[in-house]
Short mmCIF file of C-alpha atoms and ligand atoms in Angstrom, two decimals:
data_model
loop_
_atom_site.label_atom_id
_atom_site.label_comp_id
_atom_site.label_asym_id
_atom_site.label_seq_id
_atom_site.Cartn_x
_atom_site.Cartn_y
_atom_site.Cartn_z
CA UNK E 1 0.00 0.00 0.00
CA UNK E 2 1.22 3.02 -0.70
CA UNK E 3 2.01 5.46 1.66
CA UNK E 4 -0.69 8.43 1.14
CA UNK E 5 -1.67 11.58 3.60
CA UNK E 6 -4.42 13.43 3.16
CA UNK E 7 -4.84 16.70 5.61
CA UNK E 8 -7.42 18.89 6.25
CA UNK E 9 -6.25 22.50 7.91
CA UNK E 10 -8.60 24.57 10.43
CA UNK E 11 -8.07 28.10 12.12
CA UNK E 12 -5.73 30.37 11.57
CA UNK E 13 -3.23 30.87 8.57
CA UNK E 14 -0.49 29.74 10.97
CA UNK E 15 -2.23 26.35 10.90
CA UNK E 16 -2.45 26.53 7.12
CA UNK E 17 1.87 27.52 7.20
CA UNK E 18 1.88 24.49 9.84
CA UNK E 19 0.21 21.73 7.49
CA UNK E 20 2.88 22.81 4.88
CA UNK E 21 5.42 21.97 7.39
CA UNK E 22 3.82 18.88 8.58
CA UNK E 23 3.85 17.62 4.69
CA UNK E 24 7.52 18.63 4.30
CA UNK E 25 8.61 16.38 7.26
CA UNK E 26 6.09 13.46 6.46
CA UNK E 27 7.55 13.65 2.10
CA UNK E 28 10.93 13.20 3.49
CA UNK E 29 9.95 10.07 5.25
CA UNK E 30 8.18 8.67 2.07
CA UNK E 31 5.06 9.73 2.16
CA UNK E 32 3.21 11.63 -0.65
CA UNK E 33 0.14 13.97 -0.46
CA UNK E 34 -3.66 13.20 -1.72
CA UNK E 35 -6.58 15.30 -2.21
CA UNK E 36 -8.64 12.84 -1.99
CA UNK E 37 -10.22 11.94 2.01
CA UNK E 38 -11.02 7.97 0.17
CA UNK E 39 -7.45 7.48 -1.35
CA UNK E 40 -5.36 8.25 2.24
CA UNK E 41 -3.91 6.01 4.60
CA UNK E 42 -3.22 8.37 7.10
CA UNK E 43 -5.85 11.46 7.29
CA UNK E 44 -5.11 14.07 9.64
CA UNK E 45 -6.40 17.20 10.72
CA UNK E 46 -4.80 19.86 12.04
CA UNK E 47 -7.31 21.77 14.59
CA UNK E 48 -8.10 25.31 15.63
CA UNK E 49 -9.67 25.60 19.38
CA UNK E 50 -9.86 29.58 19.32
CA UNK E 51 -13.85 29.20 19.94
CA UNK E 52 -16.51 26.38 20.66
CA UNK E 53 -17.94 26.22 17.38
CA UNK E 54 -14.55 25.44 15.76
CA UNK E 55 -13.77 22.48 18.01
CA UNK E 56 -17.55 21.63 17.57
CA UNK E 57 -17.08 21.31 13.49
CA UNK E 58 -13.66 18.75 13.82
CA UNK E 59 -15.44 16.57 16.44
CA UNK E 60 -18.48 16.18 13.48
CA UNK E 61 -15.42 15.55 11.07
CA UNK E 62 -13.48 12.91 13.55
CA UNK E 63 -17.02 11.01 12.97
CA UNK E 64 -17.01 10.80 9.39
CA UNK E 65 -12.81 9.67 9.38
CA UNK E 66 -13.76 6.67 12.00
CA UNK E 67 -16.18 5.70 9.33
CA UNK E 68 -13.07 5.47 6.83
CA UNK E 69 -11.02 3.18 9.39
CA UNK E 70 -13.82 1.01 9.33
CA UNK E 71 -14.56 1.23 6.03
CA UNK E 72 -10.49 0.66 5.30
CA UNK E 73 -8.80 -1.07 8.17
CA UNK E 74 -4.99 0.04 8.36
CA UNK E 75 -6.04 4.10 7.95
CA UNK E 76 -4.18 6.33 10.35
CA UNK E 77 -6.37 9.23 11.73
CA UNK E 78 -4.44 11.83 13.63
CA UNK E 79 -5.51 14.84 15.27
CA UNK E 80 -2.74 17.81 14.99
CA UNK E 81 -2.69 21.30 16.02
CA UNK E 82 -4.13 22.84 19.07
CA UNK E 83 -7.31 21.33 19.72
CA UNK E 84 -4.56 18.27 20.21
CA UNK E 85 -2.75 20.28 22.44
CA UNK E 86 -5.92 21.23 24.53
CA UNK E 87 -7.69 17.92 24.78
CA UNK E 88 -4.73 15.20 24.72
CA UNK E 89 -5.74 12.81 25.76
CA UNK E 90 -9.38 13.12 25.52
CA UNK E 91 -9.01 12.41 21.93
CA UNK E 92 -7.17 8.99 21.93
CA UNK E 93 -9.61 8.22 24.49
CA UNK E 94 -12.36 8.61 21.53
CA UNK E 95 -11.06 5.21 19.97
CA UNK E 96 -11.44 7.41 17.05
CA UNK E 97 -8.04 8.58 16.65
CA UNK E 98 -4.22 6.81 16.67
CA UNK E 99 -2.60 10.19 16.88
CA UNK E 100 -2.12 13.54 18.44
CA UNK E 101 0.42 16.12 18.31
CA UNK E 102 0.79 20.04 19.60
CA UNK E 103 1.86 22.29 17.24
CA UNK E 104 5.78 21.40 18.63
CA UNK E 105 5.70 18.07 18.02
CA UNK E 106 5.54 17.88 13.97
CA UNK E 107 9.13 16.41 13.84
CA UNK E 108 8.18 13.67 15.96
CA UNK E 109 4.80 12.37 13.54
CA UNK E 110 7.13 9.62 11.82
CA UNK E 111 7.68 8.34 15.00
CA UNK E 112 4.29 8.44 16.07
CA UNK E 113 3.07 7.38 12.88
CA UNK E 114 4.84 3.88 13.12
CA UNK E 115 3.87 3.56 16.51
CA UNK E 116 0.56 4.10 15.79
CA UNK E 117 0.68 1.15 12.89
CA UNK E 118 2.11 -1.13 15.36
CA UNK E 119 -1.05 -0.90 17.49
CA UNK E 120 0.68 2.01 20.01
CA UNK E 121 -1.42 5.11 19.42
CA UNK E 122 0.70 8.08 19.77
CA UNK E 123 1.02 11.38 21.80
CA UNK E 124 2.95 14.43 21.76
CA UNK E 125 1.87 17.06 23.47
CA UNK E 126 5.02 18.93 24.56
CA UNK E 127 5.32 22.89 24.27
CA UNK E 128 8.60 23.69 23.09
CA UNK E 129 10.70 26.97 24.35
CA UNK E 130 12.72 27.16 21.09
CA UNK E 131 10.96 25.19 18.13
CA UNK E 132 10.38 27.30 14.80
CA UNK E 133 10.59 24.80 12.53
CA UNK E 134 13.49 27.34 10.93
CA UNK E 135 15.20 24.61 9.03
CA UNK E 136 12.00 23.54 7.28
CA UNK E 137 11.37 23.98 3.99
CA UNK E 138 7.40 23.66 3.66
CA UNK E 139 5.88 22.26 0.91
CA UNK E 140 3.02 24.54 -0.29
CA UNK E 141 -0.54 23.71 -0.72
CA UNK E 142 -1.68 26.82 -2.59
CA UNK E 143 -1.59 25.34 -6.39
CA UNK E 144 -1.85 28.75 -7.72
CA UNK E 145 1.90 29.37 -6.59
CA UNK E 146 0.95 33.22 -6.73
CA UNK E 147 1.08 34.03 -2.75
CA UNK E 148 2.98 32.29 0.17
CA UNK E 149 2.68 32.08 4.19
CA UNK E 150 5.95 32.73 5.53
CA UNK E 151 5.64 31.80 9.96
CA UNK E 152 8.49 34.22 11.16
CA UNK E 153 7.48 33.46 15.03
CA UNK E 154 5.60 30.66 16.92
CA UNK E 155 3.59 31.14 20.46
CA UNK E 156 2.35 34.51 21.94
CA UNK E 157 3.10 35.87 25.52
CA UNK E 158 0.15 38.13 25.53
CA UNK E 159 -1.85 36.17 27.72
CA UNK E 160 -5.54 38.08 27.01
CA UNK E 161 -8.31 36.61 29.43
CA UNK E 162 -9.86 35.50 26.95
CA UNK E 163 -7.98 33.34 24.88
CA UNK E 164 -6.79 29.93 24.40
CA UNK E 165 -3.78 30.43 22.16
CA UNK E 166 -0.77 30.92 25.27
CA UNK E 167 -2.11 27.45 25.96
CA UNK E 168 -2.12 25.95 22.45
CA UNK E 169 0.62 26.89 21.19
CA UNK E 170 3.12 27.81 23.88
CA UNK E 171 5.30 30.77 24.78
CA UNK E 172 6.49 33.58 22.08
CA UNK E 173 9.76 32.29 19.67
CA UNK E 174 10.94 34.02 16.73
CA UNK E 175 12.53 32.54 14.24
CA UNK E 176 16.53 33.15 12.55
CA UNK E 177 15.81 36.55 10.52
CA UNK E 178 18.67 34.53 7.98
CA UNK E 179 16.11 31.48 7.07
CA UNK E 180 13.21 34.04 6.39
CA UNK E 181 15.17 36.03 4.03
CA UNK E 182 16.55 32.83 2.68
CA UNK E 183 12.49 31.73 2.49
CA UNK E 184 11.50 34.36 0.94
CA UNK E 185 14.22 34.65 -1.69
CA UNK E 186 13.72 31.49 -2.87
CA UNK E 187 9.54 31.94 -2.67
CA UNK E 188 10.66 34.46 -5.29
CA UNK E 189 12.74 32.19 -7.58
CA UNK E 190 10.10 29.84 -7.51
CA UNK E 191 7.85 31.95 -8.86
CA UNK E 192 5.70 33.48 -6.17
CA UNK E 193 5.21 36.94 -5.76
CA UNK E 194 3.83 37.87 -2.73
CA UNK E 195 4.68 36.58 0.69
CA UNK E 196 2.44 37.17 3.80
CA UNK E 197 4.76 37.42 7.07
CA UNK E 198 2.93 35.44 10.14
CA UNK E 199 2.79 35.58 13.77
CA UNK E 200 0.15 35.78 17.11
CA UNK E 201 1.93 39.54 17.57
CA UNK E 202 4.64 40.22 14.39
CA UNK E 203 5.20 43.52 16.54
CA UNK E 204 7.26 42.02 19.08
CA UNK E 205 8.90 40.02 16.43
CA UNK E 206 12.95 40.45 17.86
CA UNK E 207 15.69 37.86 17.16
CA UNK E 208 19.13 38.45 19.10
CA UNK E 209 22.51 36.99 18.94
CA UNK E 210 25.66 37.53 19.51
CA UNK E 211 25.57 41.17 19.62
CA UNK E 212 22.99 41.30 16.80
CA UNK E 213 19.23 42.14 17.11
CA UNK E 214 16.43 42.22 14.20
CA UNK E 215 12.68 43.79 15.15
CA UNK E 216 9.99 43.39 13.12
CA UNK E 217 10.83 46.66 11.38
CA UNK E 218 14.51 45.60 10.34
CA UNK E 219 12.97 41.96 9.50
CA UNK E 220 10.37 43.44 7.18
CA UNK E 221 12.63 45.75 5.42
CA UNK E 222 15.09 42.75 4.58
CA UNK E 223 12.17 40.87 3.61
CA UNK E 224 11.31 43.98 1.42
CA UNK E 225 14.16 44.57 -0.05
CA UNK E 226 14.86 40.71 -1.28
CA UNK E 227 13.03 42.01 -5.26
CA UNK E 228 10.55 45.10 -5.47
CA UNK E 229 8.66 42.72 -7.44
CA UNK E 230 7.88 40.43 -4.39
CA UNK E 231 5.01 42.30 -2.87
CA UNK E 232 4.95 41.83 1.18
CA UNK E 233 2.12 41.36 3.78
CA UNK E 234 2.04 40.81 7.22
CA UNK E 235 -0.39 39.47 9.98
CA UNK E 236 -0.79 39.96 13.17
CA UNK E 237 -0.18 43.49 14.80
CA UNK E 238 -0.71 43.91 18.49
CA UNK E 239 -2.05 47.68 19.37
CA UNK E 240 0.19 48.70 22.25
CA UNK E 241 3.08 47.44 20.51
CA UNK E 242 2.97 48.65 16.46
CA UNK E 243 5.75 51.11 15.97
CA UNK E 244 6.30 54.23 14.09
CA UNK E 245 9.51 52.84 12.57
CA UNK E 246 7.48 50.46 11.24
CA UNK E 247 4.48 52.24 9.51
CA UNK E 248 8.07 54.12 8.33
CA UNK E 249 9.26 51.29 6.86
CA UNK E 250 5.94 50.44 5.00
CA UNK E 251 5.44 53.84 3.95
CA UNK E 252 9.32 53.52 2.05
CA UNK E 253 8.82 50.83 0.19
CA UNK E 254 6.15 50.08 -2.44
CA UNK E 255 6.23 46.40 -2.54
CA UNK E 256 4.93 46.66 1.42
CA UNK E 257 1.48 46.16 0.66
CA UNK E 258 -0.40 49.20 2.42
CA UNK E 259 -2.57 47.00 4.97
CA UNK E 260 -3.04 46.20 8.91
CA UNK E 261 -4.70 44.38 10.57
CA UNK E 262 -5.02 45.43 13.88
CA UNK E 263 -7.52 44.17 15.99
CA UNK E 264 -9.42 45.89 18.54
CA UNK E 265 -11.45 43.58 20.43
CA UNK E 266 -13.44 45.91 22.11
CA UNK E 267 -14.38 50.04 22.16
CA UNK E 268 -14.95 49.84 26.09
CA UNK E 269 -11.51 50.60 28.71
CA UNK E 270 -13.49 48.27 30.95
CA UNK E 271 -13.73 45.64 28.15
CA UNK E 272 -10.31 46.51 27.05
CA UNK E 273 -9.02 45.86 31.04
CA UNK E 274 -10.96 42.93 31.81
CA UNK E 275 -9.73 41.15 28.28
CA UNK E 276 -5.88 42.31 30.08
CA UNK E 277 -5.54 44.18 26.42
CA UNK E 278 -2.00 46.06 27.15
CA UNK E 279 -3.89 49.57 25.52
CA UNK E 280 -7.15 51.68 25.94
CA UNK E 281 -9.03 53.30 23.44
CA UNK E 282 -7.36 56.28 23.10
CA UNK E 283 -4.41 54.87 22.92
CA UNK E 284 -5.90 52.39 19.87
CA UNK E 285 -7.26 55.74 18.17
CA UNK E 286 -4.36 57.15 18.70
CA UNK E 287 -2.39 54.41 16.36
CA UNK E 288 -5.02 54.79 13.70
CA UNK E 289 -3.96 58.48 13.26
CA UNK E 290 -0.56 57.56 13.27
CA UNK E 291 -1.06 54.79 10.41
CA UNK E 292 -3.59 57.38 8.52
CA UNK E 293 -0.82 60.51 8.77
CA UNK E 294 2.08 58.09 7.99
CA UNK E 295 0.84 55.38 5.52
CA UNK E 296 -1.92 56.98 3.39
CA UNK E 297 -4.35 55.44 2.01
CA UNK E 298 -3.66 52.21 4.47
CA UNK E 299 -6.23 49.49 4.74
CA UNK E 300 -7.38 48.92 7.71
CA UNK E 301 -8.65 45.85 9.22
CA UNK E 302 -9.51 44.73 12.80
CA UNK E 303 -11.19 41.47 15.13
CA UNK E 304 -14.04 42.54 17.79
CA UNK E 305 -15.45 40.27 20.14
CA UNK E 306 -19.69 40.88 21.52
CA UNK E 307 -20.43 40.10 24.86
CA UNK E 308 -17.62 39.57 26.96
CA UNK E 309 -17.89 38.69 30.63
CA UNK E 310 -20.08 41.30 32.41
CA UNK E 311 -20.10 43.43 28.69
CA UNK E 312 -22.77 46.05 29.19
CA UNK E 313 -24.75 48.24 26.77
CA UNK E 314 -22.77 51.57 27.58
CA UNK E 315 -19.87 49.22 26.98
CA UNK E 316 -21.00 47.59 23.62
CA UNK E 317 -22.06 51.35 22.32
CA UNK E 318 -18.22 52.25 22.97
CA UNK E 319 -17.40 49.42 20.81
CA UNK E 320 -20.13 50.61 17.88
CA UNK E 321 -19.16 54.39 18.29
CA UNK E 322 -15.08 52.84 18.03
CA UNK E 323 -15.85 51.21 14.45
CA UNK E 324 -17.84 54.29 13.61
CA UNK E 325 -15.14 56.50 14.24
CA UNK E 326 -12.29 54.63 12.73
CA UNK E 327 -13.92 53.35 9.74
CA UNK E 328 -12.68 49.27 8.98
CA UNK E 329 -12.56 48.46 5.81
CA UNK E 330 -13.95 44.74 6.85
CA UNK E 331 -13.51 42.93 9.69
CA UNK E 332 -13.73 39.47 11.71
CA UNK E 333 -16.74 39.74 13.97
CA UNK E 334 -17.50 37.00 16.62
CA UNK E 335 -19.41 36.48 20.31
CA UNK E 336 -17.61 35.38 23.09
CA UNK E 337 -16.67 31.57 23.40
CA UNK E 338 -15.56 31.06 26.87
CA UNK E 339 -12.24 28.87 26.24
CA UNK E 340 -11.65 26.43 29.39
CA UNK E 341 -8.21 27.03 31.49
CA UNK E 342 -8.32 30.99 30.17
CA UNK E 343 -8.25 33.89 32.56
CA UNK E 344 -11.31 34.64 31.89
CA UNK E 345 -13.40 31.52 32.28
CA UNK E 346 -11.08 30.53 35.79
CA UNK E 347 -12.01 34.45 37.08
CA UNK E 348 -14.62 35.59 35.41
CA UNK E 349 -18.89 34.51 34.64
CA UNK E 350 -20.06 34.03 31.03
CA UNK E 351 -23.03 36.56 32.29
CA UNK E 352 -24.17 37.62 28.83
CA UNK E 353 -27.34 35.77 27.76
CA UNK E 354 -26.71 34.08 24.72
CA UNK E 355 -29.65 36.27 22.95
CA UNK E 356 -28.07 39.58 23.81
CA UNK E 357 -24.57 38.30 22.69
CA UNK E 358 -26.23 37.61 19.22
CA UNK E 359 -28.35 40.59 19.01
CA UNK E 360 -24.69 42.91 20.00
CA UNK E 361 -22.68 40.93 17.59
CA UNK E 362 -25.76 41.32 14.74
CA UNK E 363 -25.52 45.18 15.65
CA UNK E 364 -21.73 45.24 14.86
CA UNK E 365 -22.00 43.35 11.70
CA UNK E 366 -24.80 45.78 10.11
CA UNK E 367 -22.64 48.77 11.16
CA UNK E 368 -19.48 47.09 9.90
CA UNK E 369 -21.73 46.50 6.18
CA UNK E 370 -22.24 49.87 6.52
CA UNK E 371 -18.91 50.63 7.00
CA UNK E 372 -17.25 48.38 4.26
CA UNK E 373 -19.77 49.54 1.94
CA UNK E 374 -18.81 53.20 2.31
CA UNK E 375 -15.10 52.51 2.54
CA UNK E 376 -15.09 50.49 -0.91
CA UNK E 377 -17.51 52.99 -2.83
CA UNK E 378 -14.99 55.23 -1.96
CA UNK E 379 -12.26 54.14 -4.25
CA UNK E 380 -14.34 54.29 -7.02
CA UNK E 381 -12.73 56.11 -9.78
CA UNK E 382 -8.83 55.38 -8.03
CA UNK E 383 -6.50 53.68 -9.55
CA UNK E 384 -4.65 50.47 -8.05
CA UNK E 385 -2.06 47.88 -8.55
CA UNK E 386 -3.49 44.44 -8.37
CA UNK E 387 -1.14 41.29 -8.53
CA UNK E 388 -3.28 38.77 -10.48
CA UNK E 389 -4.44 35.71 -8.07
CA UNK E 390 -6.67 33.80 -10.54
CA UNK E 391 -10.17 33.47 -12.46
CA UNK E 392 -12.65 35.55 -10.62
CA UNK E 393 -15.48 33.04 -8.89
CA UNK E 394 -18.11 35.16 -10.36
CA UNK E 395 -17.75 36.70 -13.89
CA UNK E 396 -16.76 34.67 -17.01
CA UNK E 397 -13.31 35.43 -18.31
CA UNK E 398 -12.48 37.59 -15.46
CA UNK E 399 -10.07 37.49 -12.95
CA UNK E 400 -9.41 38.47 -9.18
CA UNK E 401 -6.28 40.05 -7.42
CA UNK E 402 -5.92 42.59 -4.63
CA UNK E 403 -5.14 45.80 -3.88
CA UNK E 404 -2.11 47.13 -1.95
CA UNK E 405 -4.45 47.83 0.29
CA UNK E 406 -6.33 44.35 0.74
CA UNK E 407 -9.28 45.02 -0.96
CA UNK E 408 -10.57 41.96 -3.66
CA UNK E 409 -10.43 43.36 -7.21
CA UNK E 410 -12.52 41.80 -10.02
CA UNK E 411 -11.51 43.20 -13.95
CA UNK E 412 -11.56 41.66 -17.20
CA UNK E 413 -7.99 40.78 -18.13
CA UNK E 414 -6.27 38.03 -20.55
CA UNK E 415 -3.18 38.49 -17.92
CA UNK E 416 -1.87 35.46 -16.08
CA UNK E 417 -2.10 34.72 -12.72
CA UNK E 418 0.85 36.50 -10.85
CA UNK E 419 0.67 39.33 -13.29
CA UNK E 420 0.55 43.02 -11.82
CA UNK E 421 -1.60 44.80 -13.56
CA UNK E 422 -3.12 48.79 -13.38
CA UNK E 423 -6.59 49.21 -12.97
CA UNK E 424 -9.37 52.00 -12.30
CA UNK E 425 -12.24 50.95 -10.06
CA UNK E 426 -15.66 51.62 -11.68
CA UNK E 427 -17.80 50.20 -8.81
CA UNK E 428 -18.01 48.66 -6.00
CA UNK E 429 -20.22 46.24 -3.25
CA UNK E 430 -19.20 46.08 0.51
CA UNK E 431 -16.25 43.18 -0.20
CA UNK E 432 -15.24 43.90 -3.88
CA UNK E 433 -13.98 46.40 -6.28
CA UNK E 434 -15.32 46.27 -9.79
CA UNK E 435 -12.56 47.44 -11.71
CA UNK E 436 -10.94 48.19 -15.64
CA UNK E 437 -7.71 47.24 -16.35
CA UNK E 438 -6.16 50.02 -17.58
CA UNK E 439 -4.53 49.66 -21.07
N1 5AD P 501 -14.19 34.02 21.95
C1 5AD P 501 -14.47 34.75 20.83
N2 5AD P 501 -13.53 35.23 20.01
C2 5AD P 501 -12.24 34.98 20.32
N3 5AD P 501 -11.10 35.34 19.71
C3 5AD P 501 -10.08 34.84 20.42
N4 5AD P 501 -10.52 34.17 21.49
C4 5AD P 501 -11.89 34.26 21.46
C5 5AD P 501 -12.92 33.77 22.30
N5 5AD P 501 -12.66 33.07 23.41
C6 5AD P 501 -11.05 36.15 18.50
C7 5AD P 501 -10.28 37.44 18.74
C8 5AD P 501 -8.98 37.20 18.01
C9 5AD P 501 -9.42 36.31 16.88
C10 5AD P 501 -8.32 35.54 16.24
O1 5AD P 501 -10.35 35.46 17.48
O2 5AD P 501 -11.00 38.50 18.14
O3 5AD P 501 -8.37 38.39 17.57
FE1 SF4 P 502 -7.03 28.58 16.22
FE2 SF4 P 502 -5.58 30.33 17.56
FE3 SF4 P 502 -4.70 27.86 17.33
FE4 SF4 P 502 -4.73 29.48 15.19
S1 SF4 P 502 -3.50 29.73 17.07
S2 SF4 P 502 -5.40 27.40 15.26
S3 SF4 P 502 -6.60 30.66 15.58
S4 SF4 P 502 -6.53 28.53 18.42
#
């Protein structure tokens, strides 16, 4: 039989740069890739536990692999990724699954794996104080070659009440600046022209040896300057800690793409406090102006949570009259999931009735339409440069890119993917600019 994996990624875009890591280790110990669930020996997923509803979807999924074991005696299943890391365990104790793995245990799945075929199921659960997976070349999933995920640090030491990740996925690394140039230069070669820069909190990003220390500022302006034809994004910036030299650094260089995401969580200093968010809101609003005065034209992107413990309605109007005011161009709206072990569920009641949570987080969305509505009709008649991703999903013949500034572009173009092309924007609907490429 031959020796086929088949994975299936959840979460965040870490997890998606993870998978590619997990295949790179698993091809050098013969094993090839399938697309195919039916065709794999070993299926594994690799698991997001950042809310309820996400561990709620892989537990339907775990179902429907068991029924491939039986259906195919010999198949592997293996849980990966930080639901492992939160449940241990509890999953092998599902007699659904033969292996588990934290998000620093990748290098030990061979191992695991044969154990696992021998009748052993296999755990790793261990938080590493140094893993990056530096040395790693992953092996990309994204066909289209166009754009690659480039994981410059592991872990977070934020520790927000609310959250789950400082338990998933360990204490704050960052990887050799050396390899990620070295990454990204040969991204490049390959082909690929736009590399997105990933970690929990890029802005505390700092690598130091032997005299020598990189921030994230230095680190993205050697990642920058590696071809002014590789375009460069990054993801995730922490309020409290973005820097002027940095919005500097993006405002000197074009292939920077002109985009942060910087999420807010809340509008409310209570909120803010109780979430143990290291800034208030005028300090947030504060960093807006900055990034307005200092990148122009920057997109602007952000993460709110409704309903947090003991969330009130003076507090969830500070968080309306905060997204009023700042004006996101989109962003990633959810209601509180209280995550066992967190601050917050250990200190704090899950007081907000499930009904207001909704209603609050239903409020936010039709302000944030609002919002991303405005903010797109308003580049109607600019003109942008969009790097060519592929056929549009809508729209025969037409294809889809985006915008320095993160916004999804739809035009009419013969062009290739990985082509950058000017266009004018004609039109536009709350997540899309209807553009012409210009001649
Ligand atoms: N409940 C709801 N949303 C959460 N997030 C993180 N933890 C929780 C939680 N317990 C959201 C935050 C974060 C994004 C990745 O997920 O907004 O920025
Ligand atoms: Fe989910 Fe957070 Fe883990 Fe990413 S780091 S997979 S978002 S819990």
């Amino acid at each position: 039989m031959k020796n086929l994996v088949y994975i299936e990624t959840y979460g965040c875009q870490m997890n998606v740069n993870d998978s590619e890591v997990v295949l790179s280790i698993l091809k050098k110990h013969g094993w090839e890739h399938c697309c195919e669930l039916e065709d794999a020996t070993l299926i594994l997923a690799n698991t997001c536990s950042i809310r309820d509803n996400a561990e709620q979807r892989i537990w339907g999924r775990i179902e429907q692999f068991y029924l491939q074991k039986k259906k195919r005696p010999g198949v592997l299943v293996g849980i990966l990724g930080c639901m492992a890391e939160r449940l241990k365990e509890n999953l092998l104790d599902s007699g659904k699954v033969d292996i588990v793995a934290g998000p620093d245990s990748y290098r030990r799945l061979p191992e695991l794996i044969a154990a696992a075929s021998d009748g052993h199921p296999g755990i790793d659960t261990v938080l590493s104080r140094e893993e990056t997976y530096a040395d790693i070349t992953p092996v990309r999933l994204d066909e289209s070659g166009v754009s690659a995920f480039i994981s410059i640090m592991r872990g977070c030491n934020k520790v927000c009440s609310y959250c789950v990740v400082p338990y998933t996925r360990g204490v704050e690394r960052s990887r050799e600046p050396g390899t990620i140039v070295r990454e990204a230069c040969r991204l490049f070669e390959s082909g690929v022209k736009e590399v997105t820069l990933l970690g929990q909190n890029v802005d505390s990003y700092l690598w130091k040896s032997e005299g020598e220390s990189v921030n994230f500022a230095a680190l993205l302006e050697r990642v920058a300057q590696v071809s002014p034809l590789l375009r460069v994004r990054f993801s995730t910036s922490y309020p409290s800690d973005i820097s002027d030299e940095l919005l500097e650094v993006m405002a000197r260089y074009d292939n920077i793409c002109k985009h942060i995401h910087l999420p807010v969580q809340s509008g409310s200093d209570r909120m803010l406090e109780k979430m143990r968010r290291k800034y208030d809101r005028s300090w947030y609003l504060e960093r807006v102006k900055a990034i307005r005065e200092k990148v122009p034209g920057c997109g602007l992107t952000t993460d709110v949570i409704a309903g947090f413990c003991s969330e009130t309605e003076e507090d969830h109007r500070d968080t309306l009259s905060l997204m009023e005011e700042v004006g996101y161009d989109s962003a990633f709206m959810f209601q509180y999931s209280e995550r066992p072990g967190t601050l917050a569920a250990r200190n704090y009641p899950d007081d907000v009735p499930p009904e207001v949570k909704t209603r609050r987080l239903n409020e936010i969305i039709d302000l944030q339409m609002r919002k991303s509505r405005e903010r797109y009709a308003a580049q109607i008649g600019s003109e942008q440069t969009v790097l060519i991703e592929g056929p549009a999903k809508k729209g025969e013949g037409k294809v889809c890119g985006r915008s320095s500034n993160y916004m999804m572009c739809v035009f009419a173009s013969d062009k290739k993917a990985g082509t950058y092309v000017r266009v004018r924007v004609v039109d536009a609907t709350p997540a899309t600019l209807i553009c012409e490429e210009i001649q």
